[in-house]
Short mmCIF file of C-alpha atoms in Angstrom, two decimals:
data_model
loop_
_atom_site.label_atom_id
_atom_site.label_comp_id
_atom_site.label_asym_id
_atom_site.label_seq_id
_atom_site.Cartn_x
_atom_site.Cartn_y
_atom_site.Cartn_z
CA MET A 1 0.14 -0.47 0.09
CA ARG A 2 2.99 2.56 1.26
CA ARG A 3 4.66 2.07 -2.53
CA ARG A 4 1.65 2.50 -4.32
CA LEU A 5 0.65 5.83 -2.47
CA MET A 6 4.54 6.73 -3.24
CA PHE A 7 4.05 5.55 -7.02
CA LEU A 8 0.92 7.84 -7.21
CA VAL A 9 2.40 10.75 -5.79
CA ALA A 10 5.38 10.62 -8.01
CA ALA A 11 3.19 10.36 -10.79
CA ILE A 12 0.80 13.31 -9.92
CA ILE A 13 4.74 15.56 -9.56
CA THR A 14 5.59 14.35 -12.87
CA THR A 15 2.69 14.67 -14.82
CA ALA A 16 2.10 18.64 -12.82
CA SER A 17 5.53 19.60 -14.31
CA SER A 18 5.30 18.95 -17.56
CA THR A 19 2.08 20.67 -18.23
CA ALA A 20 2.11 23.71 -19.85
CA TYR A 21 -0.73 25.43 -18.83
CA ALA A 22 -1.71 28.25 -17.27
CA GLN A 23 -3.93 28.64 -14.21
CA ASP A 24 -5.15 31.32 -12.24
CA GLY A 25 -1.74 33.10 -13.38
CA CYS A 26 0.01 30.59 -11.44
CA GLY A 27 1.93 29.13 -14.26
CA GLY A 28 1.89 25.47 -15.43
CA GLY A 29 1.65 22.42 -13.08
CA LEU A 30 -1.17 21.51 -10.27
CA ASN A 31 -2.24 24.63 -8.49
CA LEU A 32 -4.41 24.40 -5.33
CA ALA A 33 -4.40 27.24 -4.32
CA ILE A 34 -6.52 30.87 -4.62
CA ASP A 35 -4.64 33.61 -6.43
CA CYS A 36 -1.87 32.38 -6.60
CA SER A 37 -1.82 30.85 -2.49
CA GLY A 38 -1.93 27.88 -1.39
CA LEU A 39 -0.16 23.88 -2.68
CA GLY A 40 1.82 23.95 -6.25
CA ILE A 41 2.52 20.89 -7.50
CA GLY A 42 5.07 20.78 -10.19
CA ASN A 43 6.47 24.24 -12.70
CA SER A 44 4.39 25.99 -10.91
CA GLU A 45 5.95 30.05 -11.46
CA ARG A 46 3.98 31.68 -8.65
CA ILE A 47 2.81 30.14 -5.78
CA ASN A 48 2.34 31.40 -2.18
CA GLY A 49 2.67 28.95 0.26
CA LEU A 50 3.95 25.10 -1.11
CA ARG A 51 5.26 24.65 -3.81
CA ILE A 52 6.70 20.37 -4.85
CA ASN A 53 8.43 19.76 -8.55
CA TRP A 54 10.90 17.56 -9.72
CA SER A 55 12.94 20.06 -11.58
CA ASP A 56 12.48 23.67 -12.07
CA THR A 57 12.34 26.17 -15.19
CA ARG A 58 11.26 29.21 -15.83
CA LEU A 59 10.77 30.23 -11.94
CA HIS A 60 9.24 33.67 -11.50
CA GLU A 61 8.05 33.91 -7.43
CA ILE A 62 8.03 31.87 -4.90
CA ASN A 63 6.75 32.87 -0.90
CA GLY A 64 7.16 30.41 1.06
CA ILE A 65 8.25 26.87 1.05
CA ASN A 66 10.17 25.19 -1.90
CA PHE A 67 10.76 21.54 -2.37
CA THR A 68 12.55 21.03 -5.48
CA LEU A 69 13.81 17.25 -5.89
CA TRP A 70 16.75 17.44 -8.89
CA LYS A 71 18.66 20.58 -10.50
CA PRO A 72 16.73 22.97 -12.87
CA LYS A 73 16.72 21.83 -16.92
CA GLY A 74 15.62 23.17 -20.01
CA GLY A 75 14.39 26.98 -20.54
CA PHE A 76 17.15 28.71 -20.12
CA CYS A 77 19.17 25.81 -18.74
CA ASP A 78 19.27 23.49 -21.02
CA ASP A 79 22.25 20.65 -19.67
CA ASP A 80 23.74 22.99 -17.87
CA TRP A 81 24.35 21.89 -13.76
CA MET A 82 25.56 25.77 -13.19
CA CYS A 83 22.32 27.53 -14.38
CA SER A 84 19.92 29.16 -12.95
CA PRO A 85 15.95 28.89 -13.56
CA GLY A 86 15.43 32.51 -13.20
CA GLY A 87 13.34 34.14 -10.81
CA THR A 88 13.46 34.70 -6.60
CA ILE A 89 12.35 32.29 -3.41
CA ASN A 90 11.46 34.18 -0.78
CA GLY A 91 11.39 31.80 2.61
CA LEU A 92 12.83 28.42 2.44
CA ALA A 93 14.29 26.64 -0.85
CA ILE A 94 15.28 22.79 0.34
CA GLY A 95 15.97 20.02 -2.31
CA LEU A 96 18.88 18.35 -3.53
CA PHE A 97 19.89 21.66 -5.68
CA PRO A 98 17.86 23.73 -4.73
CA SER A 99 18.28 26.89 -7.27
CA ALA A 100 16.80 30.38 -8.29
CA ASP A 101 18.04 33.73 -9.24
CA TYR A 102 17.20 34.95 -5.96
CA ILE A 103 17.14 33.21 -2.82
CA ASN A 104 16.49 35.32 0.58
CA GLY A 105 15.89 33.40 4.02
CA PHE A 106 16.89 29.77 3.98
CA SER A 107 18.22 27.08 1.05
CA LEU A 108 19.12 24.04 2.28
CA GLY A 109 20.95 21.57 -0.74
CA LEU A 110 21.62 18.10 0.21
CA GLY A 111 23.88 18.19 -2.54
CA ALA A 112 24.30 22.05 -3.44
CA THR A 113 23.06 25.49 -3.89
CA LEU A 114 22.87 27.17 -6.70
CA VAL A 115 22.12 30.87 -6.83
CA GLY A 116 22.34 33.01 -10.32
CA ARG A 117 22.17 36.44 -8.60
CA SER A 118 21.79 36.69 -4.99
CA ALA A 119 21.40 34.65 -1.70
CA THR A 120 20.26 36.79 1.35
CA GLY A 121 20.12 34.61 4.89
CA LEU A 122 21.28 31.04 5.41
CA THR A 123 22.76 29.35 2.51
CA PHE A 124 24.00 25.79 2.92
CA GLY A 125 24.89 23.29 0.51
CA LEU A 126 25.88 19.89 1.72
CA LEU A 127 28.58 19.65 -1.30
CA ALA A 128 29.00 23.43 -1.76
CA ALA A 129 27.15 26.69 -1.61
CA ILE A 130 27.47 28.81 -5.23
CA SER A 131 26.31 31.61 -6.50
CA GLU A 132 26.52 33.72 -10.21
CA GLY A 133 26.19 37.13 -7.97
CA SER A 134 26.51 37.62 -4.35
CA LEU A 135 26.30 35.44 -0.72
CA ASN A 136 25.08 37.37 1.89
CA GLY A 137 24.19 35.69 5.72
CA VAL A 138 25.70 32.37 6.93
CA ASN A 139 26.91 30.79 3.49
CA VAL A 140 28.01 27.13 4.05
CA GLY A 141 29.45 25.00 1.34
CA GLY A 142 29.99 21.21 2.99
CA LEU A 143 33.64 20.81 0.19
CA ALA A 144 33.20 25.30 -1.17
CA VAL A 145 31.54 28.10 -0.82
CA VAL A 146 31.91 30.01 -4.27
CA SER A 147 30.65 33.58 -5.12
CA GLU A 148 31.37 35.30 -8.53
CA GLY A 149 30.07 38.18 -6.85
CA SER A 150 30.69 39.31 -3.09
CA LEU A 151 30.84 37.10 0.54
CA ASN A 152 29.09 38.74 3.10
CA GLY A 153 28.53 37.77 6.11
CA ILE A 154 29.62 34.01 7.79
CA ASN A 155 31.03 31.86 5.17
CA VAL A 156 32.27 28.54 5.10
CA GLY A 157 33.99 26.11 2.91
CA GLY A 158 34.63 22.99 4.11
CA LEU A 159 37.71 22.73 2.07
CA ALA A 160 37.84 26.11 -0.01
CA GLY A 161 35.79 29.78 0.26
CA VAL A 162 36.54 31.34 -3.26
CA SER A 163 35.13 34.86 -4.11
CA GLN A 164 35.86 36.91 -7.22
CA GLY A 165 34.60 40.10 -5.55
CA SER A 166 34.72 40.69 -1.73
CA MET A 167 34.58 38.42 1.04
CA THR A 168 33.49 40.48 4.26
CA GLY A 169 32.72 39.05 8.12
CA ILE A 170 33.92 35.76 9.04
CA ASN A 171 35.18 33.66 6.10
CA LEU A 172 36.61 30.41 7.05
CA SER A 173 37.77 27.34 4.95
CA LEU A 174 40.67 23.92 5.99
CA LEU A 175 42.38 25.04 3.11
CA ALA A 176 42.18 27.85 1.58
CA LEU A 177 40.04 31.09 1.16
CA VAL A 178 40.68 32.82 -2.09
CA SER A 179 39.16 36.57 -2.67
CA GLU A 180 39.76 38.33 -5.70
CA GLY A 181 38.40 41.61 -4.45
CA SER A 182 38.95 42.65 -0.78
CA LEU A 183 39.27 40.74 2.33
CA THR A 184 37.28 42.24 5.47
CA GLY A 185 36.50 40.30 9.12
CA VAL A 186 38.37 37.76 10.45
CA ASN A 187 40.01 35.45 7.69
CA PHE A 188 40.36 31.97 8.28
CA GLY A 189 42.52 29.64 5.58
CA GLY A 190 43.59 26.16 6.89
CA LEU A 191 46.56 25.89 4.46
CA ALA A 192 46.31 30.11 2.60
CA LEU A 193 45.00 32.29 2.52
CA VAL A 194 44.36 34.87 -0.96
CA SER A 195 43.23 38.16 -1.54
CA GLU A 196 44.35 40.37 -5.19
CA GLY A 197 42.58 43.10 -2.62
CA SER A 198 43.28 43.95 0.56
CA ALA A 199 43.33 42.16 3.87
CA SER A 200 41.66 43.93 6.74
CA GLY A 201 40.69 42.18 10.22
CA ILE A 202 42.38 39.41 11.94
CA SER A 203 43.64 37.33 9.16
CA LEU A 204 45.20 33.44 9.75
CA GLY A 205 46.43 31.39 6.56
CA GLY A 206 47.60 28.36 8.09
CA LEU A 207 50.82 28.58 5.84
CA ALA A 208 50.95 31.30 4.08
CA MET A 209 49.08 34.59 3.91
CA VAL A 210 48.95 36.64 0.42
CA SER A 211 47.91 40.02 -0.96
CA GLN A 212 48.06 42.23 -3.65
CA GLY A 213 46.70 44.94 -1.57
CA SER A 214 47.80 46.02 1.48
CA GLN A 215 47.05 44.16 5.01
CA THR A 216 45.74 46.11 8.10
CA GLY A 217 44.74 44.33 11.49
CA ILE A 218 46.45 40.93 13.12
CA ASN A 219 47.57 39.16 10.10
CA VAL A 220 49.24 35.55 10.01
CA GLY A 221 50.81 33.54 7.91
CA GLY A 222 52.39 30.37 9.46
CA LEU A 223 55.42 30.00 7.03
CA ALA A 224 54.79 33.52 4.92
CA LEU A 225 53.26 36.66 5.42
CA VAL A 226 53.56 38.14 2.01
CA SER A 227 51.75 42.29 0.78
CA GLU A 228 52.02 43.80 -2.51
CA GLY A 229 51.21 46.79 -0.71
CA GLY A 230 51.60 47.96 3.13
CA LEU A 231 51.15 45.61 6.06
CA ASN A 232 49.54 47.32 9.31
CA GLY A 233 49.14 46.41 12.41
CA LEU A 234 50.69 43.06 14.62
CA ASN A 235 52.10 40.72 11.04
CA VAL A 236 53.44 37.88 11.67
CA GLY A 237 55.27 34.88 9.66
CA GLY A 238 56.72 31.79 10.83
CA LEU A 239 59.47 32.23 8.28
CA ALA A 240 59.27 35.22 6.63
CA LEU A 241 56.93 38.56 6.08
CA VAL A 242 57.47 40.58 3.04
CA SER A 243 55.48 43.79 1.85
CA GLY A 244 56.09 46.07 -1.22
CA ARG A 245 55.25 49.09 0.65
CA ASP A 246 55.15 50.21 4.29
CA GLN A 247 55.40 47.82 7.04
CA ALA A 248 54.02 49.79 10.62
CA GLY A 249 52.77 48.32 13.69
CA ILE A 250 54.62 45.11 15.53
CA ASN A 251 56.34 43.36 12.87
CA VAL A 252 57.65 40.06 13.25
CA GLY A 253 59.36 37.11 10.86
CA GLY A 254 60.66 33.69 11.98
CA LEU A 255 63.67 34.09 9.57
CA ALA A 256 63.30 37.31 8.44
CA LEU A 257 61.22 41.13 7.58
CA VAL A 258 61.44 42.70 4.09
CA SER A 259 60.05 45.71 2.98
CA GLU A 260 60.15 47.66 -0.32
CA GLY A 261 59.57 50.67 1.34
CA SER A 262 59.36 51.51 5.43
CA ILE A 263 58.82 49.76 8.53
CA VAL A 264 57.87 51.70 11.37
CA GLY A 265 57.28 50.22 14.53
CA GLY A 266 58.42 46.76 16.64
CA ASN A 267 60.04 45.00 13.68
CA VAL A 268 61.85 41.51 14.65
CA GLY A 269 63.19 39.50 11.90
CA GLY A 270 64.53 36.12 13.21
CA LEU A 271 67.55 36.26 11.04
CA ALA A 272 66.90 39.78 9.20
CA VAL A 273 65.16 42.82 9.24
CA VAL A 274 65.56 44.66 5.50
CA ALA A 275 64.03 47.92 4.70
CA GLY A 276 63.86 49.53 1.54
CA GLY A 277 63.12 52.55 3.17
CA PRO A 278 63.74 54.07 6.48
CA MET A 279 63.16 52.32 9.58
CA TYR A 280 61.52 53.85 13.05
CA GLY A 281 61.06 51.89 16.16
CA LEU A 282 62.16 48.93 17.57
CA ASN A 283 64.57 46.80 15.00
CA ALA A 284 66.59 43.60 15.93
CA SER A 285 67.55 40.52 14.07
CA LEU A 286 69.73 37.85 15.07
CA LEU A 287 72.25 38.71 11.84
CA ALA A 288 71.39 41.71 10.24
CA THR A 289 68.95 45.07 9.99
CA VAL A 290 69.77 46.84 6.89
CA SER A 291 67.54 49.76 5.97
CA GLU A 292 68.35 51.77 2.91
CA GLY A 293 67.21 54.70 4.16
CA SER A 294 67.88 56.05 8.04
CA ILE A 295 66.90 53.72 10.81
CA GLY A 296 66.03 55.32 13.91
CA GLY A 297 65.03 54.12 17.82
CA ILE A 298 66.68 51.00 19.26
CA ASN A 299 68.33 48.54 16.73
CA VAL A 300 69.73 45.77 17.10
CA GLY A 301 71.56 43.63 14.51
CA GLY A 302 73.46 40.43 15.72
CA LEU A 303 76.21 40.49 13.20
CA ALA A 304 75.50 44.50 11.89
CA VAL A 305 72.85 47.23 11.57
CA VAL A 306 73.34 49.36 8.38
CA SER A 307 72.10 52.27 7.51
CA GLY A 308 71.97 54.06 3.87
CA ARG A 309 71.20 57.05 5.37
CA ARG A 310 71.36 58.02 9.14
CA LEU A 311 71.43 56.03 12.11
CA THR A 312 70.14 57.83 15.18
CA GLY A 313 68.35 56.52 18.57
CA ILE A 314 70.31 53.20 20.36
CA SER A 315 72.08 51.15 17.69
CA VAL A 316 73.61 47.56 18.53
CA GLY A 317 75.71 45.49 15.88
CA GLY A 318 77.28 42.42 16.73
CA LEU A 319 80.59 43.86 14.31
CA ALA A 320 79.69 46.72 12.98
CA SER A 321 77.03 49.29 13.13
CA VAL A 322 77.56 51.16 9.53
CA ALA A 323 75.57 54.33 8.31
CA GLU A 324 76.35 56.01 4.84
CA ARG A 325 75.47 59.18 6.44
CA SER A 326 75.31 60.46 9.65
CA VAL A 327 75.01 58.40 13.41
CA GLU A 328 73.59 59.95 16.35
CA GLY A 329 72.76 58.87 19.90
CA ILE A 330 74.38 55.44 21.37
CA ALA A 331 76.04 53.67 18.56
CA ALA A 332 77.78 49.97 19.47
CA SER A 333 79.16 47.23 17.48
CA GLY A 334 81.71 44.42 18.30
CA LEU A 335 84.35 45.89 15.67
CA ALA A 336 83.06 48.79 14.00
CA LEU A 337 81.61 51.55 14.32
CA VAL A 338 81.24 53.61 10.52
CA ALA A 339 80.00 56.57 9.71
CA GLY A 340 80.74 57.05 6.04
CA GLN A 341 80.05 60.55 4.83
CA GLY A 342 78.71 61.65 7.83
CA SER A 343 79.38 62.37 11.64
CA ILE A 344 79.09 60.44 14.82
CA HIS A 345 77.15 62.64 17.52
CA GLY A 346 76.88 61.19 20.47
CA LEU A 347 78.63 58.27 22.32
CA GLY A 348 80.26 55.63 19.62
CA VAL A 349 81.50 52.44 20.90
CA GLY A 350 83.67 50.03 18.75
CA GLY A 351 85.54 47.45 19.21
CA LEU A 352 88.43 47.81 16.44
CA ALA A 353 87.47 51.17 15.39
CA VAL A 354 85.31 54.04 15.45
CA VAL A 355 85.18 55.92 12.14
CA ALA A 356 83.82 58.96 11.33
CA GLY A 357 83.72 60.69 7.36
CA ASP A 358 83.13 63.65 8.58
CA ASP A 359 83.08 65.08 12.54
CA VAL A 360 82.48 63.34 16.40
CA ARG A 361 80.95 65.24 18.75
CA GLY A 362 80.71 63.58 22.26
CA SER A 363 82.27 60.48 22.89
CA ALA A 364 83.95 57.96 20.92
CA MET A 365 85.81 54.26 22.00
CA SER A 366 87.29 52.22 20.81
CA VAL A 367 90.27 49.55 22.05
CA GLY A 368 91.70 50.19 18.06
CA ALA A 369 91.07 53.41 16.05
CA VAL A 370 89.16 56.53 17.07
CA ARG A 371 89.23 58.56 13.03
CA ALA A 372 87.24 61.61 12.18
CA ASP A 373 88.03 62.99 8.62
CA ARG A 374 87.34 66.83 9.76
CA SER A 375 87.41 66.94 13.72
CA LEU A 376 86.92 65.76 16.61
CA HIS A 377 85.06 67.48 19.83
CA GLY A 378 84.56 65.77 23.27
CA LEU A 379 86.18 62.68 24.55
CA ALA A 380 88.10 59.90 22.28
CA VAL A 381 89.25 56.97 23.71
CA GLY A 382 91.61 54.50 21.39
CA GLY A 383 93.69 51.96 22.28
CA TYR A 384 95.64 52.26 19.30
CA ILE A 385 95.42 55.81 17.61
CA VAL A 386 92.86 58.91 17.78
CA GLU A 387 93.35 60.15 14.83
CA THR A 388 91.91 63.75 13.21
CA ARG A 389 92.42 66.93 11.64
CA GLU A 390 90.80 69.23 14.71
CA PHE A 391 90.53 68.19 18.00
CA ARG A 392 88.99 70.15 21.05
CA GLY A 393 88.65 68.33 24.08
CA VAL A 394 90.01 64.98 25.57
CA SER A 395 91.50 62.28 24.02
CA LEU A 396 92.80 59.01 25.82
CA GLY A 397 94.96 57.02 24.09
CA LEU A 398 97.90 53.92 24.97
CA VAL A 399 99.84 53.99 21.53
CA ARG A 400 99.39 57.18 19.36
CA THR A 401 97.34 60.73 18.70
CA LYS A 402 97.75 62.46 15.35
CA MET A 403 95.95 65.68 14.73
CA SER A 404 96.59 69.14 13.24
CA ASP A 405 94.95 71.26 14.69
CA MET A 406 94.75 70.44 19.01
CA GLN A 407 92.93 72.62 22.08
CA GLY A 408 92.31 70.74 25.16
CA LEU A 409 94.37 67.64 26.67
CA ALA A 410 95.48 64.52 24.78
CA VAL A 411 97.39 61.35 26.73
CA ALA A 412 99.23 58.97 24.61
CA GLY A 413 102.89 56.79 24.07
CA TYR A 414 103.25 59.14 20.86
CA ASN A 415 101.54 62.73 20.57
CA HIS A 416 101.63 64.10 17.36
CA ILE A 417 100.28 67.06 16.27
CA ARG A 418 101.07 68.43 13.04
CA TRP A 419 101.06 72.00 13.11
CA GLU A 420 99.37 74.30 16.50
CA GLN A 421 98.27 72.82 20.01
CA ARG A 422 97.21 74.51 22.30
CA GLY A 423 96.95 72.98 25.71
CA LEU A 424 98.58 69.88 27.45
CA VAL A 425 99.63 66.58 25.96
CA ILE A 426 101.16 64.02 28.25
CA GLY A 427 102.76 61.34 26.33
CA ILE A 428 106.94 59.20 26.02
CA TYR A 429 107.62 60.96 23.10
CA ASN A 430 105.17 64.72 21.99
CA ARG A 431 106.25 66.65 19.02
CA ALA A 432 104.20 69.55 17.60
CA ARG A 433 104.87 72.24 14.93
CA VAL A 434 103.51 74.81 16.87
CA LEU A 435 103.33 74.42 20.86
CA LYS A 436 101.05 77.56 22.85
CA GLY A 437 100.86 75.16 25.96
CA VAL A 438 102.63 72.30 27.60
CA GLN A 439 104.30 69.21 26.83
CA ILE A 440 104.52 66.42 29.63
CA GLY A 441 106.94 63.50 28.17
CA LEU A 442 110.21 61.84 27.99
CA LEU A 443 111.02 63.97 24.76
CA ASN A 444 109.38 67.03 23.51
CA TYR A 445 109.80 68.71 20.31
CA ALA A 446 107.95 72.90 19.97
CA GLY A 447 108.70 73.56 16.33
CA ASN A 448 108.00 77.58 17.16
CA ASN A 449 110.61 77.46 20.04
CA SER A 450 113.94 78.98 19.82
CA PRO A 451 116.18 76.29 18.45
CA GLY A 452 117.80 75.63 22.03
CA LEU A 453 114.96 74.72 23.36
CA ARG A 454 113.32 72.96 21.10
CA TRP A 455 114.14 69.38 22.21
CA LEU A 456 113.63 69.71 25.95
CA PRO A 457 113.23 65.89 27.91
CA LEU A 458 110.31 66.04 30.85
CA ILE A 459 108.26 68.94 29.82
CA ASN A 460 108.48 71.62 27.40
CA ALA A 461 106.34 74.74 27.29
CA HIS A 462 105.63 77.80 24.96
CA PHE A 463 102.72 80.83 25.63
#
């Protein structure tokens, strides 16, 4: 008896689906309705209430519950699996492949939900939720959520979430989340998170996060975080953090932190921090911190801190701290502190050498050499040599000082003042072409004294 009843129902639906006449303006099908309000069986184009059909075609408007057993066919669709039968469903759309141009409410596809233009509300496809337009609300696909337009709301794809437009809201997938537009909100891709636009909010890619636009907020790539635009906020790449433009905020790369623009904030690269522009804030790496522009703040490089322009703040390089122009603040390095074409202002410490292409103002200390091409004003301590043309201050060295014009105090084994000395020098051998002060040492030479007083032991003077 039960089998006969099921057979009868199926026969009625099939017969109604193939009926091509109109009934009370409701379109084809068997319509048990008044003014299209009631029950529609078959391919009813308009129904307010309950509609049951085998396969939809040329749908107009359904308000209520639409139950379609099979995929759309005929009419607009022919044999296209991804085709919408047109029309609008307001309410509940359920079936193996529920489909319409517009679905507003709740759509449940036991296979997939197919949307022609847009869906608003709760859209669920056991295998996939697919739209040729936008999906708005809660959109879930067991394997994938795919939209040729935008995805807005809570978007969950079991394996992948793909949008040719933007994604806005909470966007999740176990393998990949891919958007040809922007990503905004909470974005998670188990393996990868990819956006051809910008990414804003909290974005996490298990292995990689890649954006052709800027990334703003909290952005994490398990292995790599890559942006052709800027990075702003908290940006973490397990191995590498790479930006085509500026980085601002807290930027961490497990191995390397690289920006073609500036880097501003707390910037940490396991091995290297590299910026094509200026770098300001806390900049630290185990091997090298390098900028083609200026570096300012607290700057640490396990081996080197290198700036193509100015180095300001507190700078520490394990082997070298180098600026093409000036060094300002407190700068120290295990081997050398170098200001190639500029000056060193503040406190400069170099294990073997402190070298300035122009002048030194402040204090410079090294167990090797302290050299300033033009002038040195302040305190200079050189284990081997303190050398400059113009000196004003206190110079302390074990071996030698070499100066053209000196004012102040100089102590070394050999003090060589090539032109004028004003002040006091103390050493083993002291030599000045013009002396206007005092020399104390085993042997002293003053070129401007009378012949009998030019060479004197212990002490020499001229006022």
